[in-house]
Amino acid sequence: MHWCSIESESSIGCDCGVVGSDEAATTTMQLHFSPGMRSITISTNNNGFIDLMKIKVAARHISYRTLFHTILILAFLLPFVFILTAVVTLEGVNKCSSFDCLGRRWGPRLLGRVDDSGQRLVRDFYKILNQVSTEEIPEDLKLPKSFNQLISEMKNKKYNAKDFALMLKGMMERSEREIRESKFSELMNKHFAASAIPKGIYCLSLRLTDEYSTNAHARRQLPAPELLPLLSDNLYYHFVLSTDNILAASVVVTSAVQSSVKPEKIVFHVITDKKTYAGMHSWFALNPSPAIVEVKGVHQFDWLTRENIPVLEAVENHFGIRNYYHGNHMAGANLSEITPRTFASKLQARSPKYISLLNHLRIYLPELFPNLDKVVFLDDDIVVQRDLSPLWEIDLGGKVNGAVETCKGEDEWVMSKRFRNYFNFSHPLIAKNLNPDECAWAYGMNIFDLRAWRKTNIRDTYHTWVKENLKSNLTMWKLGTLPPALIAFKGHVKAIDPSWHMLGLGYQNKTDIESVEKAAVIHYNGQSKPWLQIGFEHLRPFWTKIHEKHLNCQGNSFYHFSSQFTIIWRNLCCVMTVLDSTNLWFEDGKFLVKKALLVGLFVRYKSSAAKVLPKFMKSSSELIAVVMAPTVGHSMVEH
């Protein structure tokens, strides 16, 4: 049996007891609560023994330190809560304007759950895009011309997701097509610009040709008679340059001489065609060099006959070949299946220079120079920046051609050329005889051992493969004269240090300037030649500094025509236009003009005209020096 009694005075007491079936087993427990003293006393009477247990209850009070910490925490938390609430409100001001909405937005995040409605929307959109990607755009679908027009049509016509995806796909395909067409047009225009002759170079050639016929100094023998034996002296450093570009030839020769430790030991054999011979001879005759320079035309080599070069005669005169290089370059090209880079390489391969005999002459060096043991062959688009005489000390190990390999290097575009980049390995003859992974090498700066060359059949191999390519309608390779040389010199090439020859300055815009400065020879191979306006601006100075220095040499005012004479010639053309429009013509080398037409003459070029023009304007009876200021010329043409 249980019982309990409570007494209350200043303290609260409670007596509880348990009585069992046995009268002797009686237990009494007393609890005393003392609110004033904040204590609880528990006493038990167990068979006459009293046990006391006192529990002290600590007083609860808030200290100033706790209050300070609480306020400090709230000071940090409340601004964050305020900013977070403001951001959420601004983001969803149009969709969510109540605390209930905020709860729906942020409740799951606070509880660790993320709303995946946005992800579902993205997944659904991806599904629609994948579906549309396999569908064709309807021919009658009218595509918006701009993004704003697309948005406007979506609002007005209430497009669904699939219609929007179709519109988007159609607009993207149209943009890609226009970009590709624009890129191909740019490449085509660049190809024609690279194939053209700049006006300044053309005028220089004409002027020098005229000088050759009228100036005895321009016709003087090159080299002087007493130096002729040195042309076959193997103790000298012999360079061969084959070109019809007078200005480029002057830069090559000048840069090689300036970079040489012993320029007087250099012999340059400059080979050009018949139409450029007079101008080329005039240039080097009127601009003597410390080096020995020989200028010869292809017509002056007895060995270069039709019987010895029948294949190249066929290349130059074959109608199909001429049409390939001079015809419509866009014909037969599927622009939708070809990359711009591949198209650019094909255009470069169709440059007219590749059917010029000058570009094939290097294969006949042993026959053209029978008394020489070693020569360095240079292209006309290079600049020499270091002494090249150590090239003659390189041990070629019985090989014929010392060249830089183009399959190894930091530049993945320029220095990644293997046989697969030059040949069509779907052709059975190519696949049978060549390895697509074989490393290619570069033309432009090569050291040739002519003694070793004469023991080989390199020339015959070259002719054989050129003939096979003609039979296959030019389907075996695409890039000019290097592919047949890669085959002909196979097994006869010695790799030299890449620092001797740096390539790609004519088509790699991202060429490292520091590497350019360190290279012995820099090569502007590609379409962006340094003498063209399409040349890369940051790479042209390495060429133009030689060009300008040479043209501005003391005593060479005749050749300082690139800026002054261009303006003079333009104004002179204005005079000729006026004379032609007024039916006033030449008679006995004199102008029959009225005094009114002479107003403004020598306005701008009073001092220089009398010095410069007599060298450019000559007639049978007298020199004519006529110059007009640009403003006068334009006003006269307008009238």
XYZ file of C-alpha atoms in Angstrom:
639
model
C 0.000 0.000 0.000
C 1.288 3.547 -0.936
C 0.635 6.683 1.046
C 1.883 10.314 1.022
C 1.288 13.399 3.187
C 2.337 17.008 2.560
C 3.125 19.687 5.130
C 3.671 23.292 4.164
C 5.044 26.151 6.280
C 8.151 27.940 5.349
C 9.103 24.800 3.555
C 7.192 22.150 1.752
C 7.293 18.576 3.051
C 6.005 15.374 1.655
C 5.820 12.012 3.455
C 5.482 8.907 1.373
C 5.392 5.292 2.519
C 5.044 1.768 1.283
C 3.472 -0.956 3.420
C 3.901 -4.551 2.359
C 2.012 -7.628 3.373
C 4.488 -8.075 6.106
C 3.840 -5.521 8.875
C 7.464 -5.462 9.778
C 8.504 -4.241 6.311
C 7.584 -0.559 6.416
C 9.569 2.162 4.526
C 9.041 5.918 4.989
C 10.586 8.652 2.631
C 10.321 12.401 3.357
C 10.995 15.207 0.804
C 11.576 18.749 2.082
C 11.541 21.620 -0.502
C 13.066 24.878 0.758
C 12.423 27.668 -1.852
C 14.220 30.290 0.180
C 17.415 28.297 0.449
C 16.966 26.738 -3.039
C 17.516 23.193 -1.699
C 15.783 19.797 -1.599
C 16.222 17.404 1.404
C 15.363 13.721 1.051
C 15.135 11.551 4.206
C 14.190 7.897 4.514
C 13.304 5.812 7.558
C 14.279 2.271 6.787
C 13.629 0.054 9.764
C 14.555 2.734 12.236
C 17.582 4.095 10.321
C 17.364 7.669 8.962
C 19.196 8.517 5.716
C 19.536 12.178 4.689
C 20.433 13.434 1.156
C 20.537 17.167 0.434
C 20.529 18.565 -3.125
C 21.560 22.205 -3.687
C 19.915 23.926 -6.688
C 22.075 26.601 -8.320
C 20.581 30.011 -8.790
C 19.752 30.954 -12.458
C 20.811 34.446 -13.468
C 22.020 36.098 -16.773
C 25.526 37.548 -16.658
C 26.670 40.644 -18.595
C 29.193 38.564 -20.560
C 26.467 36.255 -21.870
C 24.344 39.239 -22.832
C 27.273 40.850 -24.689
C 28.008 37.686 -26.661
C 24.356 37.320 -27.601
C 24.144 40.894 -28.881
C 27.401 40.458 -30.834
C 26.119 37.324 -32.594
C 22.862 39.026 -33.488
C 24.783 42.019 -34.871
C 26.505 39.686 -37.325
C 23.506 37.589 -38.237
C 20.812 40.217 -38.686
C 22.505 42.122 -41.616
C 23.119 38.819 -43.377
C 19.487 37.809 -42.963
C 18.394 41.231 -44.195
C 20.608 41.105 -47.309
C 19.590 37.525 -48.097
C 15.933 38.448 -47.809
C 16.433 41.476 -50.054
C 18.216 39.430 -52.737
C 15.544 36.759 -52.734
C 12.864 39.414 -52.941
C 14.562 41.162 -55.882
C 15.127 37.904 -57.760
C 11.556 36.814 -57.453
C 9.760 40.144 -57.316
C 7.598 39.198 -60.281
C 7.007 35.641 -59.206
C 7.217 35.659 -55.445
C 5.878 38.509 -53.303
C 4.907 36.821 -50.042
C 6.611 35.137 -47.115
C 4.796 31.969 -48.065
C 6.529 32.054 -51.444
C 9.875 32.736 -49.788
C 9.256 29.745 -47.599
C 8.648 27.578 -50.620
C 11.824 28.896 -52.228
C 14.182 28.699 -49.283
C 12.510 26.153 -47.035
C 13.788 23.128 -48.946
C 17.285 24.579 -49.026
C 17.347 25.190 -45.298
C 16.181 21.629 -44.781
C 18.841 20.271 -47.103
C 16.530 19.639 -50.031
C 17.090 21.293 -53.448
C 14.320 22.224 -55.851
C 15.147 20.496 -59.170
C 12.481 22.214 -61.260
C 15.175 24.232 -63.083
C 17.165 21.095 -63.806
C 14.062 19.406 -65.143
C 13.515 22.365 -67.463
C 17.093 22.099 -68.749
C 16.748 18.349 -69.267
C 13.515 18.847 -71.189
C 15.177 21.507 -73.346
C 18.118 19.197 -74.077
C 15.671 16.500 -75.078
C 13.984 18.855 -77.547
C 17.343 19.974 -78.964
C 18.429 16.364 -79.493
C 15.162 15.686 -81.256
C 15.503 18.729 -83.509
C 19.161 17.996 -84.323
C 18.132 15.030 -86.459
C 15.401 16.912 -88.300
C 15.822 18.933 -91.469
C 14.910 22.600 -91.493
C 11.755 23.081 -93.612
C 12.528 24.911 -96.833
C 9.565 27.249 -96.381
C 10.597 28.196 -92.847
C 11.160 31.933 -92.693
C 14.058 32.572 -90.353
C 14.386 35.799 -88.346
C 17.262 38.022 -89.395
C 18.248 39.022 -85.875
C 17.920 37.953 -82.254
C 15.531 40.802 -81.484
C 13.290 39.718 -84.338
C 13.313 36.162 -82.976
C 12.217 37.369 -79.528
C 9.500 39.526 -81.065
C 8.134 36.626 -83.121
C 8.179 34.342 -80.098
C 6.036 36.802 -78.156
C 3.629 37.459 -81.007
C 3.235 33.948 -82.430
C 3.550 32.039 -79.139
C 6.135 29.541 -80.362
C 6.419 26.290 -78.460
C 9.769 24.850 -77.421
C 10.199 22.754 -80.566
C 9.451 25.668 -82.907
C 11.936 27.786 -80.997
C 14.584 25.046 -81.292
C 13.987 24.771 -85.050
C 14.296 28.526 -85.440
C 17.487 28.505 -83.391
C 18.985 25.665 -85.428
C 18.124 27.366 -88.714
C 19.666 30.666 -87.620
C 22.839 28.927 -86.404
C 23.251 26.972 -89.644
C 22.740 30.116 -91.680
C 25.333 31.998 -89.603
C 27.850 29.156 -89.914
C 27.317 29.043 -93.670
C 27.829 32.794 -94.020
C 30.955 32.696 -91.852
C 32.453 29.862 -93.910
C 31.679 31.638 -97.178
C 33.242 34.808 -95.818
C 36.337 32.903 -94.685
C 36.738 31.203 -98.065
C 36.316 34.544 -99.843
C 38.998 36.015 -97.612
C 41.350 33.149 -98.434
C 40.651 33.511 -102.144
C 41.321 37.257 -102.077
C 44.493 36.657 -100.094
C 45.611 34.100 -102.670
C 45.191 36.586 -105.511
C 46.896 39.323 -103.477
C 49.851 37.010 -102.833
C 50.112 36.133 -106.527
C 50.024 39.752 -107.674
C 53.077 41.962 -108.206
C 53.052 45.146 -106.108
C 53.154 48.333 -108.130
C 56.422 49.451 -106.556
C 58.260 46.245 -107.456
C 56.819 46.284 -110.970
C 57.870 49.898 -111.514
C 61.320 49.141 -110.127
C 61.780 46.316 -112.614
C 60.695 48.499 -115.538
C 62.874 51.369 -114.433
C 65.949 49.191 -113.998
C 65.365 47.553 -117.374
C 65.306 50.986 -118.965
C 68.458 51.896 -117.070
C 70.168 48.779 -118.438
C 69.566 49.994 -121.987
C 70.670 53.597 -121.397
C 73.314 53.457 -118.662
C 76.687 51.869 -119.354
C 77.348 51.441 -115.631
C 74.227 49.272 -115.345
C 75.601 46.993 -118.037
C 79.059 46.503 -116.580
C 80.247 42.942 -116.286
C 79.342 41.047 -113.111
C 81.630 40.195 -111.561
C 84.659 42.103 -112.789
C 86.842 40.119 -115.233
C 89.621 39.665 -112.694
C 87.147 38.021 -110.276
C 85.741 35.477 -112.717
C 88.006 32.604 -111.524
C 86.514 32.952 -108.035
C 83.110 31.846 -109.338
C 84.360 28.252 -109.269
C 86.784 28.524 -106.334
C 85.729 26.052 -103.626
C 87.620 28.005 -100.960
C 84.812 30.568 -101.083
C 81.281 30.288 -99.710
C 78.950 29.881 -102.667
C 75.259 30.800 -102.402
C 72.672 30.186 -105.122
C 69.549 32.342 -105.389
C 66.885 31.753 -108.035
C 64.272 34.517 -108.323
C 62.573 37.087 -110.538
C 61.962 39.473 -107.606
C 64.664 42.143 -107.674
C 63.799 43.693 -104.334
C 63.663 40.319 -102.567
C 66.996 39.311 -104.097
C 68.607 42.504 -102.843
C 67.406 41.791 -99.286
C 68.757 38.225 -99.355
C 72.180 39.294 -100.623
C 72.417 42.332 -98.350
C 71.360 40.447 -95.208
C 73.821 37.619 -95.935
C 76.676 40.071 -96.463
C 75.852 42.100 -93.357
C 75.642 38.966 -91.203
C 78.854 37.433 -92.500
C 82.132 37.499 -90.611
C 84.026 37.471 -93.922
C 81.752 39.048 -96.574
C 84.620 39.205 -99.054
C 84.634 35.378 -99.089
C 80.995 35.189 -100.230
C 80.019 34.427 -103.826
C 76.377 34.861 -104.858
C 75.079 33.164 -107.996
C 71.799 34.943 -108.787
C 69.695 33.186 -111.430
C 66.674 34.884 -112.970
C 64.468 34.601 -116.039
C 64.962 36.374 -119.343
C 62.459 39.182 -118.778
C 63.972 40.130 -115.402
C 67.626 39.677 -116.300
C 68.282 43.284 -117.411
C 66.694 44.788 -114.298
C 68.388 42.322 -111.955
C 71.780 42.980 -113.557
C 71.254 46.749 -113.310
C 70.474 46.538 -109.612
C 73.631 44.698 -108.596
C 75.792 46.614 -111.076
C 74.678 49.966 -109.676
C 74.800 48.736 -106.060
C 78.219 47.120 -105.608
C 78.562 44.705 -102.711
C 81.574 43.519 -100.700
C 80.612 40.040 -101.877
C 81.119 38.692 -105.376
C 77.804 38.686 -107.248
C 77.078 36.906 -110.512
C 73.760 37.466 -112.304
C 72.728 34.980 -114.991
C 69.515 34.350 -116.863
C 68.202 30.870 -117.521
C 68.692 31.593 -121.215
C 72.438 31.927 -120.594
C 72.894 28.346 -119.345
C 73.820 26.074 -122.222
C 72.716 23.007 -120.275
C 69.108 24.190 -119.774
C 67.660 22.946 -123.038
C 64.375 21.284 -123.898
C 66.192 17.975 -124.236
C 67.478 18.099 -120.659
C 64.281 19.317 -119.000
C 61.423 17.825 -121.061
C 59.209 17.176 -118.044
C 59.380 20.761 -116.829
C 58.678 22.042 -120.313
C 55.554 19.896 -120.275
C 54.595 21.245 -116.851
C 54.948 24.829 -118.028
C 53.097 24.406 -121.327
C 50.480 21.736 -120.575
C 47.001 23.242 -120.953
C 45.514 21.246 -118.092
C 48.316 22.316 -115.777
C 48.004 25.965 -116.718
C 44.262 25.775 -116.169
C 44.884 24.183 -112.766
C 47.112 27.043 -111.683
C 45.409 29.919 -113.495
C 41.792 28.741 -113.779
C 38.820 28.981 -111.442
C 40.174 27.916 -108.057
C 36.690 27.509 -106.605
C 35.579 25.032 -109.255
C 35.092 21.525 -107.923
C 35.664 22.563 -104.318
C 32.943 21.392 -101.932
C 33.130 24.149 -99.349
C 30.803 22.309 -96.984
C 33.233 19.392 -96.625
C 36.582 21.169 -96.606
C 38.184 23.113 -93.772
C 39.514 26.644 -94.332
C 43.061 25.500 -93.512
C 42.905 22.714 -96.108
C 41.454 25.117 -98.645
C 44.258 27.604 -97.929
C 46.915 24.932 -98.469
C 45.297 23.934 -101.767
C 45.259 27.556 -102.890
C 48.916 27.931 -101.973
C 49.676 24.808 -104.005
C 48.033 26.440 -107.019
C 50.323 29.438 -106.980
C 51.611 30.137 -110.519
C 55.194 30.143 -109.257
C 55.089 26.349 -109.007
C 55.067 25.982 -112.786
C 57.959 28.404 -113.207
C 61.284 26.935 -114.236
C 62.992 29.096 -111.592
C 61.257 27.128 -108.871
C 62.580 23.811 -110.234
C 66.167 24.932 -110.886
C 67.529 23.625 -107.586
C 67.156 20.070 -108.867
C 69.780 20.857 -111.561
C 72.471 22.403 -109.336
C 75.159 19.748 -110.072
C 74.792 20.396 -113.815
C 74.556 24.197 -113.538
C 77.680 24.423 -111.343
C 79.879 21.499 -112.395
C 83.026 22.857 -110.727
C 81.566 23.473 -107.254
C 81.631 21.003 -104.362
C 79.179 22.598 -101.907
C 76.566 25.331 -102.236
C 73.867 26.807 -100.027
C 70.596 27.321 -101.860
C 68.442 30.201 -100.567
C 64.854 31.116 -101.378
C 64.065 34.754 -102.123
C 61.684 35.138 -99.147
C 64.318 34.689 -96.440
C 66.424 37.027 -94.316
C 69.874 36.013 -93.062
C 70.556 37.063 -89.465
C 73.700 35.104 -88.623
C 76.963 34.114 -90.258
C 76.290 31.053 -92.435
C 79.892 30.017 -93.073
C 79.719 27.243 -90.389
C 77.280 25.411 -92.682
C 80.241 24.374 -94.832
C 81.813 22.698 -91.786
C 78.824 20.407 -91.144
C 79.647 16.774 -91.846
C 76.779 15.492 -93.969
C 78.042 11.930 -93.639
C 77.818 11.218 -97.349
C 74.318 12.681 -97.585
C 73.404 15.170 -100.296
C 71.006 17.572 -98.619
C 71.464 19.245 -95.232
C 68.025 20.500 -94.186
C 65.898 21.293 -91.148
C 63.234 18.695 -90.399
C 59.677 19.972 -90.044
C 58.112 17.226 -87.916
C 59.630 18.265 -84.579
C 59.247 21.563 -82.775
C 57.193 23.662 -80.399
C 54.981 25.131 -83.111
C 52.419 22.402 -83.746
C 51.257 24.000 -86.983
C 54.559 24.818 -88.681
C 56.682 21.989 -87.275
C 54.275 19.070 -87.611
C 54.779 18.144 -91.264
C 55.066 14.519 -92.268
C 54.594 12.817 -95.615
C 50.856 12.499 -94.974
C 50.633 16.308 -95.107
C 51.961 16.408 -98.666
C 50.857 13.235 -100.418
C 47.567 11.585 -101.283
C 47.927 8.151 -99.698
C 44.685 6.959 -101.236
C 46.621 6.792 -104.498
C 47.990 3.230 -104.850
C 51.402 4.317 -106.129
C 51.907 6.648 -103.168
C 50.634 4.113 -100.633
C 52.958 1.456 -102.045
C 56.190 3.480 -102.026
C 55.925 5.972 -99.156
C 55.433 5.957 -95.392
C 52.854 8.510 -94.192
C 54.682 8.956 -90.860
C 58.054 9.754 -92.405
C 59.394 13.146 -91.336
C 59.437 15.929 -93.914
C 62.103 18.596 -94.325
C 62.129 22.180 -95.572
C 63.254 24.013 -98.659
C 64.449 27.605 -98.260
C 67.918 27.157 -96.771
C 69.724 23.961 -97.739
C 73.383 22.987 -97.837
C 73.981 20.673 -100.830
C 77.006 18.427 -101.286
C 77.249 18.463 -105.087
C 80.004 15.837 -105.177
C 77.774 13.307 -103.419
C 74.810 14.425 -105.500
C 76.548 13.618 -108.777
C 76.817 9.985 -107.678
C 73.036 9.578 -107.328
C 70.006 9.457 -109.621
C 68.091 12.171 -107.750
C 67.329 14.176 -110.890
C 65.928 11.190 -112.786
C 63.802 10.181 -109.790
C 62.457 13.718 -109.622
C 61.520 13.670 -113.321
C 59.874 10.255 -113.005
C 57.573 11.277 -110.176
C 56.660 14.607 -111.777
C 55.718 12.670 -114.898
C 53.609 10.212 -112.864
C 51.785 13.080 -111.190
C 51.007 14.573 -114.601
C 49.589 11.231 -115.733
C 47.379 11.056 -112.643
C 46.019 14.564 -113.299
C 47.827 16.023 -110.266
C 46.144 13.664 -107.797
C 49.295 12.351 -106.115
C 50.255 15.534 -104.275
C 49.130 19.107 -103.944
C 52.012 21.287 -102.785
C 54.202 22.522 -105.600
C 57.827 21.437 -105.913
C 58.557 20.070 -102.441
C 56.670 16.717 -102.725
C 58.669 15.384 -105.698
C 61.834 16.561 -103.944
C 60.813 14.688 -100.774
C 60.690 11.523 -102.878
C 63.816 12.234 -104.932
C 65.982 13.040 -101.885
C 64.599 10.134 -99.841
C 67.558 8.600 -98.010
C 69.852 11.485 -98.972
C 68.915 14.048 -96.278
C 70.963 14.979 -93.213
C 68.967 16.748 -90.484
C 70.646 19.925 -89.208
C 69.922 22.034 -86.131
C 66.521 23.816 -86.362
C 68.087 27.112 -85.254
C 69.615 27.417 -88.727
C 66.266 27.808 -90.427
C 62.989 29.112 -88.924
C 59.900 28.710 -91.074
C 56.304 29.867 -91.130
C 56.645 33.652 -90.986
C 54.399 33.917 -94.034
C 51.438 32.032 -92.594
C 51.874 31.673 -88.817
C 50.720 34.907 -87.193
C 51.590 33.658 -83.695
C 55.277 33.163 -84.401
C 57.410 33.668 -81.306
C 59.400 36.898 -81.701
C 62.204 35.733 -79.413
C 62.721 32.630 -81.556
C 62.712 34.787 -84.691
C 65.473 36.974 -83.306
C 67.654 33.959 -82.484
C 67.271 32.117 -85.811
C 70.100 32.196 -88.345
C 67.682 32.354 -91.276
C 64.024 33.375 -91.067
C 61.749 32.197 -93.849
C 58.560 33.981 -94.911
C 57.160 30.891 -96.596
C 53.443 31.252 -97.136
C 51.224 33.878 -98.695
C 51.933 36.787 -96.336
C 55.204 37.909 -97.888
C 56.893 40.850 -96.168
C 56.836 43.002 -99.327
C 53.040 42.666 -99.560
C 50.422 44.613 -97.650
C 49.018 41.314 -96.366
C 52.270 40.588 -94.529
C 52.065 40.341 -90.747
C 52.827 43.745 -89.270
C 54.869 42.457 -86.315
C 57.017 40.230 -88.571
C 57.599 42.567 -91.518
C 60.201 44.769 -89.737
C 62.750 41.930 -89.814
C 62.623 42.198 -93.610
C 61.931 45.905 -94.120
C 64.875 47.009 -91.972
C 67.187 45.436 -94.573
C 65.104 46.781 -97.436
C 64.978 50.376 -96.153
C 68.632 50.438 -95.152
C 69.653 49.268 -98.591
C 67.424 51.648 -100.503
C 68.487 54.620 -98.426
C 72.224 54.081 -98.813
C 74.225 57.193 -99.497
C 74.572 57.803 -103.211
C 71.542 55.683 -104.101
C 68.998 58.484 -104.428
C 67.987 56.932 -107.731
C 66.525 53.965 -105.896
C 64.838 55.969 -103.180
C 61.662 55.872 -105.208
C 59.311 53.883 -102.981
C 57.807 56.958 -101.317
C 58.935 60.033 -103.252
C 58.692 58.706 -106.775
C 55.347 57.039 -106.126
C 53.856 60.444 -105.319
C 55.637 62.087 -108.247
C 54.481 59.399 -110.631
C 50.892 59.695 -109.395
C 50.896 63.435 -110.018
C 52.542 62.972 -113.390
C 49.688 60.642 -114.298
C 47.303 63.471 -113.435
C 49.116 65.678 -115.954
C 48.912 62.960 -118.595
C 45.202 62.570 -117.900
C 44.649 66.279 -118.477
C 46.725 66.239 -121.646
C 44.812 63.259 -122.953
C 41.430 64.787 -122.142
C 42.335 68.043 -123.917
C 43.680 66.231 -126.999
C 47.181 67.596 -126.443
C 49.855 65.068 -127.422
C 53.620 64.724 -127.635
C 55.516 66.085 -130.593
C 59.274 65.632 -130.877
C 59.503 64.886 -127.183
C 58.004 68.218 -126.093
C 54.711 69.065 -124.479
C 52.395 71.202 -126.583
C 50.414 72.699 -123.754
C 49.031 76.094 -122.918
C 50.622 78.179 -120.230
C 47.528 77.693 -118.089
C 48.322 74.001 -117.686
C 51.730 74.828 -116.223
C 50.230 76.618 -113.206
C 51.261 74.770 -110.078
C 54.226 72.959 -111.607
C 57.091 72.389 -109.164
C 54.900 73.621 -106.292
C 55.820 70.755 -104.032
C 58.978 69.269 -105.544
C 61.006 72.324 -106.565
C 64.236 71.022 -105.080
C 64.018 67.298 -105.735
C 62.202 67.184 -109.061
C 65.131 68.439 -111.086
C 67.333 65.736 -109.529
C 64.961 62.793 -109.565
C 62.793 63.168 -112.641
C 65.519 63.446 -115.285
C 66.524 59.901 -114.367
C 62.996 58.622 -114.839
C 61.572 60.680 -117.700
C 63.623 60.555 -120.902
C 62.667 61.117 -124.518
C 64.490 61.112 -127.842
C 65.137 64.843 -127.810
C 65.271 66.036 -124.214
C 64.585 65.250 -120.601
C 61.133 66.217 -119.371
C 60.769 67.093 -115.711
C 57.137 67.763 -114.906
C 55.740 67.629 -111.418
C 52.468 68.845 -109.974
C 51.260 69.242 -106.410
C 48.484 66.763 -105.535
C 45.899 69.485 -104.966
C 46.597 71.093 -108.327
C 46.523 67.744 -110.080
C 43.170 66.768 -108.591
C 41.604 70.147 -109.344
C 42.742 69.997 -112.961
C 41.364 66.500 -113.399
C 38.042 67.587 -111.935
C 37.864 70.420 -114.476
